[in-house]
Amino acid sequence: MPLIDDDGNLLGVINVIDALVVVLLLVVVAAGIGLVISVNSDGEPAAGAGPNGDPETRYVTLELRSQPDYVADRLDENETAAIAGTDDNITLTDVFVTAPTVNETQTVRVRAAVEGLTDDDTHDRNHFRVGGDPLRIGDGLRLDLGWHATNVTVTDLSTEGETLAIERTTTVVDVELDNVDPNVADELAENMTETVRGETIATIESVEREPATVIIESDDGNIYEREHPRNERVTLTVELRTTEHERETGTRFRGERLGAGTTIALDLDTTTVSGTVTDIE
């Protein structure tokens, strides 16, 4: 049997023109499926489209939220952590720890160098991809440090080494401790320090003591201020290791905003005290 007969049918069954139309339709459908697979609704290469882009190092800020003090104390700069679900690692470049809370947890924020790929989607938006997925502010990751695993949140992304643009500063403040037992006041002296992770973050420069005052009401309803018969008011002049953030106003101590009226705790050599900041030099 000839391939095309006298009536123009392919193998005597299908018209040649009809066959060409079917082939053309199959090609168009296949191309459309390929486009849907390679690009998602946001104009980004979809999962499974394959790795692409230019290698780049970004510096991210990661919020670890509350961590036990034994975890915060062990975190070190230059430590490497694996990103769960990927073959990628990050390297910690800076570690910032806030003051311990009443339940002995500390808020930890780290900066880290991350290796990834950058590419542009169909809308010319640049994406930084780690493990094949875009990494954005607000994303959650799980880090495996080997000795500890924890969930973190991306709070900043930068191409510069100083992700947070944090400047380490020194701030001298007056801290007033009111109604202090004399035995506690006796423990406070110049040059006492608080040390966190091997770094001195607070040093007492001077100690001033005076009788504490109490407010009493007389039988006729008048209000009087009188000296406390025993307790004292202690004013500490303290040098603090503080930080300033280019995107935030004010000075921070242990990650918390520092200002007149702020209550801070000092874990000193032999005692722990809490007082109110009354003056910032």
Coordinates of C-alpha atoms in Angstrom, one line a residue:
M1 CA 0.0 0.0 0.0
P2 CA 1.4 3.4 -0.9
L3 CA 2.1 5.9 2.0
I4 CA -0.4 8.4 0.5
D5 CA -3.1 7.1 -1.8
D6 CA -4.8 8.9 -4.7
D7 CA -7.4 10.5 -2.4
G8 CA -4.6 12.1 -0.2
N9 CA -5.1 9.8 2.8
L10 CA -2.2 8.7 4.9
L11 CA -1.9 4.9 4.8
G12 CA -5.4 5.0 3.3
V13 CA -6.9 6.1 6.7
I14 CA -6.1 9.7 7.7
N15 CA -6.1 12.7 5.4
V16 CA -2.6 14.3 5.2
I17 CA -3.9 17.8 6.1
D18 CA -5.7 16.5 9.1
A19 CA -2.6 14.7 10.3
L20 CA -0.5 17.8 10.1
V21 CA -3.1 19.7 12.1
V22 CA -3.0 17.0 14.9
V23 CA 0.8 17.2 15.0
L24 CA 0.7 21.0 15.3
L25 CA -1.7 20.8 18.2
L26 CA 0.4 18.3 20.0
V27 CA 3.5 20.6 19.7
V28 CA 1.5 23.6 21.0
V29 CA 0.2 21.6 24.0
A30 CA 3.6 20.3 24.9
A31 CA 5.1 23.8 24.8
G32 CA 2.4 25.1 27.0
I33 CA 2.9 22.3 29.6
G34 CA 6.7 23.1 29.6
L35 CA 6.0 26.8 30.2
V36 CA 3.6 26.1 33.2
I37 CA 6.2 23.7 34.7
S38 CA 9.1 26.2 34.4
V39 CA 7.3 29.3 35.6
N40 CA 4.9 29.7 38.5
S41 CA 2.1 32.3 38.9
D42 CA 4.6 34.9 40.3
G43 CA 6.8 34.7 37.3
E44 CA 9.4 32.7 39.2
P45 CA 11.0 29.5 38.1
A46 CA 9.0 26.8 39.8
A47 CA 10.3 24.1 42.1
G48 CA 12.0 21.4 40.0
A49 CA 13.0 23.8 37.2
G50 CA 16.6 23.1 38.1
P51 CA 19.3 25.2 39.7
N52 CA 20.3 28.4 37.9
G53 CA 21.6 31.8 38.7
D54 CA 24.9 33.4 39.7
P55 CA 26.7 32.4 42.9
E56 CA 26.5 35.1 45.6
T57 CA 27.2 35.5 49.3
R58 CA 24.5 37.4 51.3
Y59 CA 24.6 38.3 55.0
V60 CA 21.4 37.7 56.8
T61 CA 20.1 38.6 60.3
L62 CA 18.4 35.7 62.1
E63 CA 16.2 36.0 65.1
L64 CA 16.5 32.9 67.4
R65 CA 13.9 34.1 69.9
S66 CA 14.2 32.9 73.4
Q67 CA 17.0 30.4 74.1
P68 CA 18.2 28.9 77.4
D69 CA 21.3 30.6 78.8
Y70 CA 23.5 27.5 78.2
V71 CA 22.7 27.8 74.5
A72 CA 23.3 31.5 74.3
D73 CA 26.6 31.2 76.1
R74 CA 27.8 28.5 73.7
L75 CA 27.1 30.3 70.4
D76 CA 30.3 31.5 68.8
E77 CA 31.2 33.6 65.9
N78 CA 32.6 31.6 62.9
E79 CA 30.4 28.6 63.9
T80 CA 28.8 26.7 61.0
A81 CA 25.2 25.6 60.9
A82 CA 23.3 23.5 58.4
I83 CA 20.0 24.7 56.9
A84 CA 17.6 21.8 57.4
G85 CA 16.1 20.5 54.1
T86 CA 19.0 21.7 52.0
D87 CA 22.7 20.9 51.4
D88 CA 23.6 24.5 52.3
N89 CA 25.4 25.8 55.4
I90 CA 25.7 29.3 57.0
T91 CA 28.6 30.8 59.0
L92 CA 27.8 32.9 62.0
T93 CA 29.7 36.3 61.9
D94 CA 28.2 38.0 64.9
V95 CA 26.2 37.0 68.0
F96 CA 24.0 39.4 70.0
V97 CA 22.4 38.2 73.3
T98 CA 19.9 40.1 75.4
A99 CA 19.6 39.9 79.2
P100 CA 18.3 36.7 80.8
T101 CA 14.6 36.8 81.7
V102 CA 13.0 35.5 84.8
N103 CA 12.7 32.1 83.3
E104 CA 16.4 32.1 82.4
T105 CA 16.0 32.4 78.7
Q106 CA 17.7 34.9 76.4
T107 CA 16.8 36.4 73.1
V108 CA 19.5 35.7 70.5
R109 CA 20.1 37.5 67.2
V110 CA 22.9 36.5 64.9
R111 CA 24.4 37.6 61.6
A112 CA 25.4 34.9 59.2
A113 CA 27.1 34.6 55.8
V114 CA 25.0 32.5 53.4
E115 CA 26.0 31.1 50.0
G116 CA 23.2 31.1 47.4
L117 CA 22.2 31.8 43.8
T118 CA 20.7 35.0 42.4
D119 CA 18.5 35.3 39.4
D120 CA 15.8 37.5 37.9
D121 CA 12.2 36.3 37.3
T122 CA 10.0 37.2 34.4
H123 CA 9.1 40.5 36.1
D124 CA 12.8 41.5 36.5
R125 CA 12.7 40.9 40.2
N126 CA 15.9 39.7 41.7
H127 CA 15.8 36.6 43.9
F128 CA 18.4 35.1 46.3
R129 CA 17.9 31.4 46.4
V130 CA 19.1 28.9 49.0
G131 CA 18.4 25.3 48.5
G132 CA 16.5 26.2 45.3
D133 CA 13.9 28.4 47.1
P134 CA 13.9 32.2 47.4
L135 CA 15.1 33.5 50.8
R136 CA 13.1 36.5 52.0
I137 CA 12.7 38.7 55.1
G138 CA 10.2 36.9 57.3
D139 CA 11.0 33.4 56.2
G140 CA 11.5 30.7 58.8
L141 CA 14.5 28.4 58.7
R142 CA 15.6 25.5 60.9
L143 CA 19.3 25.5 61.8
D144 CA 21.3 22.5 62.9
L145 CA 24.4 23.4 64.8
G146 CA 25.3 19.8 65.5
W147 CA 25.0 20.2 69.2
H148 CA 21.7 22.2 69.0
A149 CA 18.9 22.6 66.5
T150 CA 16.5 25.6 66.5
N151 CA 14.0 27.6 64.4
V152 CA 15.0 31.1 63.2
T153 CA 13.4 33.9 61.4
V154 CA 15.1 36.0 58.7
T155 CA 14.8 39.7 59.7
D156 CA 17.3 41.3 57.3
L157 CA 19.2 40.5 54.1
S158 CA 22.2 42.4 52.8
T159 CA 25.1 42.1 50.3
E160 CA 27.3 43.8 52.8
G161 CA 29.3 42.1 55.5
E162 CA 27.7 44.3 58.2
T163 CA 24.2 43.0 57.9
L164 CA 22.8 45.0 60.8
A165 CA 25.2 47.9 60.5
I166 CA 25.6 47.8 64.2
E167 CA 28.1 50.0 65.8
R168 CA 29.5 48.9 69.2
T169 CA 29.6 51.8 71.6
T170 CA 30.3 52.6 75.2
T171 CA 27.6 54.5 77.3
V172 CA 27.9 55.7 80.9
V173 CA 24.7 55.8 82.8
D174 CA 23.5 56.5 86.4
V175 CA 21.4 53.6 87.8
E176 CA 19.4 54.3 90.9
L177 CA 18.6 51.4 93.3
D178 CA 16.0 52.4 95.8
N179 CA 15.2 50.8 99.2
V180 CA 18.3 48.7 99.3
D181 CA 19.2 46.5 102.3
P182 CA 22.5 47.7 103.8
N183 CA 24.0 44.2 103.5
V184 CA 23.4 44.3 99.7
A185 CA 24.7 47.8 99.4
D186 CA 27.9 46.7 101.2
E187 CA 28.5 44.3 98.3
L188 CA 28.6 47.0 95.7
A189 CA 32.0 48.6 94.8
E190 CA 33.9 50.3 92.1
N191 CA 35.3 48.1 89.3
M192 CA 32.7 45.3 89.8
T193 CA 31.7 43.9 86.4
E194 CA 29.2 41.9 84.5
T195 CA 30.6 39.5 81.9
V196 CA 28.7 37.6 79.2
R197 CA 30.3 35.0 77.0
G198 CA 33.8 36.3 78.0
E199 CA 33.0 39.9 77.2
T200 CA 32.7 42.6 79.9
I201 CA 29.4 44.5 79.3
A202 CA 29.1 46.5 82.5
T203 CA 31.6 48.1 84.8
I204 CA 30.8 50.1 88.0
E205 CA 32.7 53.4 88.0
S206 CA 31.4 54.8 91.3
V207 CA 28.9 54.0 94.1
E208 CA 27.0 56.6 96.1
R209 CA 24.9 55.8 99.1
E210 CA 22.4 57.7 101.1
P211 CA 19.4 56.9 103.3
A212 CA 16.3 55.8 101.5
T213 CA 13.1 57.8 101.9
V214 CA 9.6 56.7 102.8
I215 CA 6.3 58.5 102.5
I216 CA 4.1 58.7 105.6
E217 CA 0.7 60.2 106.2
S218 CA 0.0 61.9 109.6
D219 CA -3.1 61.5 111.5
D220 CA -4.4 64.8 110.2
G221 CA -4.0 63.7 106.6
N222 CA -0.7 65.5 105.7
I223 CA 1.9 63.7 103.6
Y224 CA 5.6 63.7 104.7
E225 CA 8.8 62.3 103.3
R226 CA 11.1 60.8 105.9
E227 CA 14.4 58.9 105.9
H228 CA 14.1 55.1 106.1
P229 CA 15.5 53.9 109.4
R230 CA 17.6 51.3 107.8
N231 CA 17.5 50.9 104.0
E232 CA 19.5 53.0 101.5
R233 CA 19.3 54.6 98.1
V234 CA 22.3 53.6 96.0
T235 CA 23.3 55.3 92.8
L236 CA 25.7 53.5 90.5
T237 CA 27.6 55.1 87.7
V238 CA 28.1 52.3 85.2
E239 CA 29.9 52.0 81.9
L240 CA 27.9 49.8 79.6
R241 CA 28.8 48.1 76.3
T242 CA 26.0 49.2 74.1
T243 CA 25.1 49.1 70.4
E244 CA 23.5 51.4 67.9
H245 CA 21.6 50.3 64.8
E246 CA 21.5 52.4 61.6
R247 CA 17.8 51.5 61.1
E248 CA 16.7 52.1 64.7
T249 CA 16.9 55.2 66.9
G250 CA 18.5 55.2 70.3
T251 CA 21.1 53.1 72.1
R252 CA 20.6 49.5 73.1
F253 CA 22.0 47.5 76.0
R254 CA 21.7 43.7 75.7
G255 CA 19.4 44.3 72.7
E256 CA 16.9 46.5 74.7
R257 CA 16.4 50.2 74.2
L258 CA 18.2 52.3 76.8
G259 CA 16.8 55.5 78.1
A260 CA 15.9 57.5 81.2
G261 CA 13.4 55.5 83.2
T262 CA 14.6 52.2 81.8
T263 CA 14.9 49.4 84.3
I264 CA 18.0 47.3 83.9
A265 CA 19.4 44.4 85.9
L266 CA 23.2 43.9 86.6
D267 CA 24.5 40.5 87.3
L268 CA 27.7 41.6 89.1
D269 CA 30.6 39.6 90.6
T270 CA 28.9 38.8 94.0
T271 CA 25.3 40.0 93.6
T272 CA 22.5 40.8 91.2
V273 CA 20.7 44.1 91.4
S274 CA 18.0 45.9 89.5
G275 CA 17.6 49.7 89.2
T276 CA 16.3 52.6 87.1
V277 CA 18.4 54.6 84.7
T278 CA 18.2 58.2 85.8
D279 CA 20.9 59.8 83.6
I280 CA 22.7 59.0 80.4
E281 CA 26.0 60.7 79.7

